[in-house]
Amino acid sequence: MFRTSTFLTAGLIAAAAAPAMALEIEADVAAYLHNGKIRTHGYSHDTGEYIVDSNGDFRVFAYNFDEGISVPPQIFLPHPGFNSEEFEENFGTPTGFAPGSHIGIVVQSAIKYWNGTGAAVFGAADPNASIALDNFGVSRLVTAASFDDTPFFIFEVEGDDHPGEYHGHIDSILNDDSVPAGIYSIEAIVVNGQLTDLQTGQGTLNPDVAPSDLIYFLFNKGLDEEDFAAASALFAR
C-alpha cells in the first residue's frame, strides 16, 4: 500500500532531537530478539565486529551513493546489509528468531532531505528523488511524497548448525542522479514473520514478535566523505 507522507504537512523535523545513537558508515543491521521485541545492533565490515550503542539500540545506518555503481540516471548501492553470522559467538546466545522464519522491513516514511549544512534538520526532498529498496527485482519504492508500507520480507533465518543466523544485502537504487547533493533519509522498522509471496516479498507478521523501534537509512549524494560523516553524526546525536 502506498501512503502519502504526513511529514510533508507536518513541517521540518529536527533530526538532532532524535535519541542519542552511535554512527558507523556502511554498517549492516544486526537484528535480534529480546523479551519478544526486535532490537538492533550494527555490524562493521571494516572491523568485523558488532557495534553496540551504550545509549540503546544502534539505529542510524549510513551509506554513500558516491561509492555505488553509476548507470545514468541511476546509481546502484549494495546496501543496507543484514548480518548475524557471528552473533552467538559474540553475545553467547543466538538471535532468537525461529529457523525458517524471515527478517524484513516496513518503510515508515517518504524520503527526507538535508543539504548537510547547519543544524541537522531534514525537510522535503527534491520532488524527483526516489529510492528503490530492491532484492533481486522485488522492491519497495520510496519517493519524496509517498512510500510503500507493505511488509518486505527479505532474508530467511537459518537453522541446523546455525540457528537464528541470516546474512545478505539488498540494493538501494537512486533513480535520478541529478537530485541535489546532500543526505537522503528513509525511516523503517525491522520485522519478523513468514514470506508468503516470492513475487512481491509480502508475508505475514509474527504476532508474538514486536517490531523494532525506528531505524534510519541515510544516503549521501555528493558530499565528500568527511562532510558526510560529520553531517550524519549530527543526526545521530
Short mmCIF file of C-alpha atoms in Angstrom, two decimals:
data_model
loop_
_atom_site.label_atom_id
_atom_site.label_comp_id
_atom_site.label_asym_id
_atom_site.label_seq_id
_atom_site.Cartn_x
_atom_site.Cartn_y
_atom_site.Cartn_z
CA MET A 1 0.00 0.00 0.00
CA PHE A 2 1.33 3.42 -0.92
CA ARG A 3 0.94 6.17 1.66
CA THR A 4 1.37 9.91 1.31
CA SER A 5 3.97 11.28 3.66
CA THR A 6 2.44 13.01 6.68
CA PHE A 7 5.89 14.56 7.08
CA LEU A 8 5.18 16.90 4.17
CA THR A 9 2.32 18.52 6.02
CA ALA A 10 3.95 18.38 9.43
CA GLY A 11 6.81 20.72 8.52
CA LEU A 12 10.51 20.31 9.18
CA ILE A 13 11.78 17.66 11.56
CA ALA A 14 14.91 18.30 13.60
CA ALA A 15 16.93 15.11 13.47
CA ALA A 16 19.07 16.33 16.34
CA ALA A 17 16.06 15.78 18.58
CA ALA A 18 16.23 12.03 17.95
CA PRO A 19 17.64 9.77 20.69
CA ALA A 20 21.42 9.57 21.04
CA MET A 21 22.86 7.00 18.64
CA ALA A 22 26.23 5.68 17.56
CA LEU A 23 27.36 6.05 13.96
CA GLU A 24 29.29 3.81 11.59
CA ILE A 25 29.43 4.29 7.82
CA GLU A 26 28.19 1.24 5.86
CA ALA A 27 27.25 -0.86 8.88
CA ASP A 28 24.90 -3.83 8.48
CA VAL A 29 21.72 -4.17 10.51
CA ALA A 30 22.11 -6.83 13.21
CA ALA A 31 18.58 -7.51 14.47
CA TYR A 32 17.91 -9.86 17.39
CA LEU A 33 15.02 -10.79 19.65
CA HIS A 34 14.88 -9.67 23.29
CA ASN A 35 11.82 -10.20 25.50
CA GLY A 36 9.58 -10.56 22.46
CA LYS A 37 10.80 -7.37 20.76
CA ILE A 38 13.27 -6.87 17.92
CA ARG A 39 16.34 -4.90 18.92
CA THR A 40 19.18 -3.70 16.67
CA HIS A 41 22.96 -3.60 16.82
CA GLY A 42 25.22 -2.70 13.93
CA TYR A 43 27.88 -4.81 12.24
CA SER A 44 31.03 -3.25 10.80
CA HIS A 45 32.61 -4.89 7.76
CA ASP A 46 35.71 -2.75 8.35
CA THR A 47 36.41 -4.23 11.79
CA GLY A 48 34.43 -7.49 11.63
CA GLU A 49 32.81 -6.54 14.92
CA TYR A 50 29.32 -5.78 16.15
CA ILE A 51 28.57 -2.23 17.24
CA VAL A 52 26.62 -1.76 20.45
CA ASP A 53 25.33 1.71 21.32
CA SER A 54 25.64 2.35 25.05
CA ASN A 55 22.60 4.64 24.86
CA GLY A 56 20.29 1.96 23.47
CA ASP A 57 19.78 0.35 20.08
CA PHE A 58 22.06 1.12 17.14
CA ARG A 59 19.63 2.82 14.76
CA VAL A 60 21.48 5.00 12.22
CA PHE A 61 22.78 3.16 9.15
CA ALA A 62 24.69 5.43 6.78
CA TYR A 63 25.64 4.67 3.17
CA ASN A 64 27.27 6.54 0.30
CA PHE A 65 25.75 6.66 -3.18
CA ASP A 66 29.01 8.17 -4.42
CA GLU A 67 30.59 4.73 -3.92
CA GLY A 68 27.84 2.95 -5.84
CA ILE A 69 27.66 1.76 -9.44
CA SER A 70 26.51 4.54 -11.75
CA VAL A 71 24.32 3.59 -14.72
CA PRO A 72 22.91 7.04 -15.57
CA PRO A 73 20.47 8.22 -14.49
CA GLN A 74 20.52 5.57 -11.75
CA ILE A 75 23.05 4.74 -9.03
CA PHE A 76 23.09 1.24 -7.53
CA LEU A 77 24.37 0.64 -3.99
CA PRO A 78 24.61 -2.87 -2.41
CA HIS A 79 23.36 -1.67 0.98
CA PRO A 80 21.83 -1.96 3.52
CA GLY A 81 23.07 -5.31 4.68
CA PHE A 82 21.67 -7.54 7.43
CA ASN A 83 24.14 -9.75 9.30
CA SER A 84 24.02 -12.03 12.35
CA GLU A 85 26.53 -14.69 11.30
CA GLU A 86 28.76 -14.20 14.35
CA PHE A 87 26.07 -13.03 16.77
CA GLU A 88 26.07 -16.10 19.02
CA GLU A 89 29.87 -16.17 19.10
CA ASN A 90 29.96 -12.53 20.23
CA PHE A 91 27.00 -12.42 22.61
CA GLY A 92 26.73 -16.01 23.84
CA THR A 93 23.20 -16.54 22.56
CA PRO A 94 21.55 -16.85 19.14
CA THR A 95 19.39 -14.04 17.77
CA GLY A 96 16.23 -15.79 18.93
CA PHE A 97 14.45 -15.80 15.57
CA ALA A 98 12.80 -19.08 14.61
CA PRO A 99 14.61 -21.08 11.91
CA GLY A 100 12.74 -20.82 8.62
CA SER A 101 11.14 -17.50 9.54
CA HIS A 102 12.08 -14.35 7.66
CA ILE A 103 13.58 -10.98 8.51
CA GLY A 104 12.19 -7.95 6.72
CA ILE A 105 11.50 -4.25 6.93
CA VAL A 106 8.49 -1.99 6.72
CA VAL A 107 9.16 1.50 5.39
CA GLN A 108 7.74 4.25 7.63
CA SER A 109 8.43 7.49 5.76
CA ALA A 110 8.83 9.18 2.44
CA ILE A 111 12.33 10.44 1.65
CA LYS A 112 13.55 13.31 3.81
CA TYR A 113 16.45 15.57 2.86
CA TRP A 114 19.17 17.67 4.46
CA ASN A 115 21.79 19.62 2.49
CA GLY A 116 24.43 18.86 5.13
CA THR A 117 24.95 22.40 6.39
CA GLY A 118 23.97 23.96 9.70
CA ALA A 119 21.83 22.09 12.21
CA ALA A 120 20.69 18.58 11.28
CA VAL A 121 17.19 19.50 10.14
CA PHE A 122 15.59 17.32 7.47
CA GLY A 123 12.96 18.82 5.19
CA ALA A 124 11.20 17.98 1.95
CA ALA A 125 13.30 16.18 -0.65
CA ASP A 126 13.53 17.21 -4.29
CA PRO A 127 10.31 16.01 -5.98
CA ASN A 128 12.39 13.96 -8.42
CA ALA A 129 14.05 11.99 -5.60
CA SER A 130 13.13 8.32 -5.40
CA ILE A 131 14.93 5.30 -3.96
CA ALA A 132 14.03 1.69 -4.65
CA LEU A 133 14.96 -0.84 -1.94
CA ASP A 134 15.46 -3.89 -4.14
CA ASN A 135 16.03 -7.61 -3.58
CA PHE A 136 16.60 -9.41 -6.91
CA GLY A 137 13.95 -7.36 -8.69
CA VAL A 138 11.46 -7.32 -5.82
CA SER A 139 11.37 -3.84 -4.36
CA ARG A 140 9.70 -1.14 -2.31
CA LEU A 141 9.72 2.32 -3.89
CA VAL A 142 10.16 5.36 -1.66
CA THR A 143 9.69 8.82 -3.18
CA ALA A 144 9.74 12.39 -1.92
CA ALA A 145 5.98 12.25 -1.40
CA SER A 146 4.96 8.62 -0.83
CA PHE A 147 6.10 5.21 0.36
CA ASP A 148 5.01 1.58 0.23
CA ASP A 149 4.38 0.32 3.76
CA THR A 150 3.61 -3.30 2.94
CA PRO A 151 5.99 -5.66 4.80
CA PHE A 152 9.06 -6.51 2.73
CA PHE A 153 10.45 -9.91 3.79
CA ILE A 154 13.99 -10.46 2.57
CA PHE A 155 16.17 -12.97 4.48
CA GLU A 156 15.39 -16.46 5.73
CA VAL A 157 16.65 -17.36 9.20
CA GLU A 158 18.91 -20.41 9.24
CA GLY A 159 18.56 -23.49 11.40
CA ASP A 160 20.55 -26.72 11.96
CA ASP A 161 24.14 -25.76 12.82
CA HIS A 162 23.46 -22.02 12.56
CA PRO A 163 20.21 -21.35 14.44
CA GLY A 164 18.98 -17.77 14.24
CA GLU A 165 21.56 -16.66 11.68
CA TYR A 166 21.00 -14.66 8.49
CA HIS A 167 23.19 -12.57 6.21
CA GLY A 168 22.51 -10.73 2.98
CA HIS A 169 22.30 -7.35 1.29
CA ILE A 170 19.64 -5.51 -0.63
CA ASP A 171 20.27 -2.85 -3.26
CA SER A 172 19.34 0.79 -2.79
CA ILE A 173 18.77 2.39 -6.18
CA LEU A 174 18.78 6.17 -6.58
CA ASN A 175 16.59 6.61 -9.66
CA ASP A 176 17.63 10.15 -10.63
CA ASP A 177 21.28 11.11 -10.15
CA SER A 178 20.54 14.78 -10.87
CA VAL A 179 18.93 15.42 -7.48
CA PRO A 180 20.76 17.93 -5.23
CA ALA A 181 23.77 16.99 -3.13
CA GLY A 182 23.04 16.18 0.50
CA ILE A 183 21.75 13.39 2.71
CA TYR A 184 18.57 11.49 1.92
CA SER A 185 16.85 9.64 4.77
CA ILE A 186 14.36 6.76 4.92
CA GLU A 187 12.79 5.51 8.16
CA ALA A 188 11.90 1.85 8.61
CA ILE A 189 11.22 -0.83 11.20
CA VAL A 190 12.60 -4.38 11.24
CA VAL A 191 10.00 -7.17 11.37
CA ASN A 192 9.91 -10.94 11.63
CA GLY A 193 7.40 -13.29 10.08
CA GLN A 194 6.88 -15.60 7.15
CA LEU A 195 7.42 -14.82 3.47
CA THR A 196 4.37 -15.99 1.51
CA ASP A 197 4.84 -14.40 -1.94
CA LEU A 198 8.24 -14.52 -3.67
CA GLN A 199 6.99 -12.19 -6.41
CA THR A 200 6.18 -9.33 -4.04
CA GLY A 201 8.17 -10.02 -0.87
CA GLN A 202 4.94 -9.88 1.12
CA GLY A 203 4.12 -12.17 4.01
CA THR A 204 2.59 -12.47 7.44
CA LEU A 205 3.98 -10.82 10.55
CA ASN A 206 4.70 -12.98 13.59
CA PRO A 207 2.15 -11.78 16.18
CA ASP A 208 4.46 -12.82 19.01
CA VAL A 209 7.35 -10.61 17.85
CA ALA A 210 7.14 -6.84 18.25
CA PRO A 211 8.88 -4.83 15.51
CA SER A 212 11.99 -2.81 16.19
CA ASP A 213 11.98 0.86 17.01
CA LEU A 214 12.58 3.15 14.04
CA ILE A 215 15.88 2.75 12.25
CA TYR A 216 17.23 5.32 9.82
CA PHE A 217 18.86 4.67 6.44
CA LEU A 218 20.94 7.71 5.49
CA PHE A 219 22.25 8.03 1.95
CA ASN A 220 24.92 10.52 0.93
CA LYS A 221 24.78 12.03 -2.53
CA GLY A 222 27.53 14.48 -3.41
CA LEU A 223 29.02 15.40 -0.03
CA ASP A 224 32.67 14.48 0.49
CA GLU A 225 33.39 11.63 2.89
CA GLU A 226 34.37 13.82 5.84
CA ASP A 227 31.36 16.13 5.47
CA PHE A 228 29.06 13.11 5.17
CA ALA A 229 30.46 11.56 8.34
CA ALA A 230 30.19 14.85 10.23
CA ALA A 231 26.67 15.54 8.97
CA SER A 232 25.49 12.00 9.78
CA ALA A 233 26.99 12.26 13.26
CA LEU A 234 24.84 15.32 13.92
CA PHE A 235 21.78 13.24 13.04
CA ALA A 236 22.91 10.50 15.39
CA ARG A 237 23.16 12.68 18.47
#
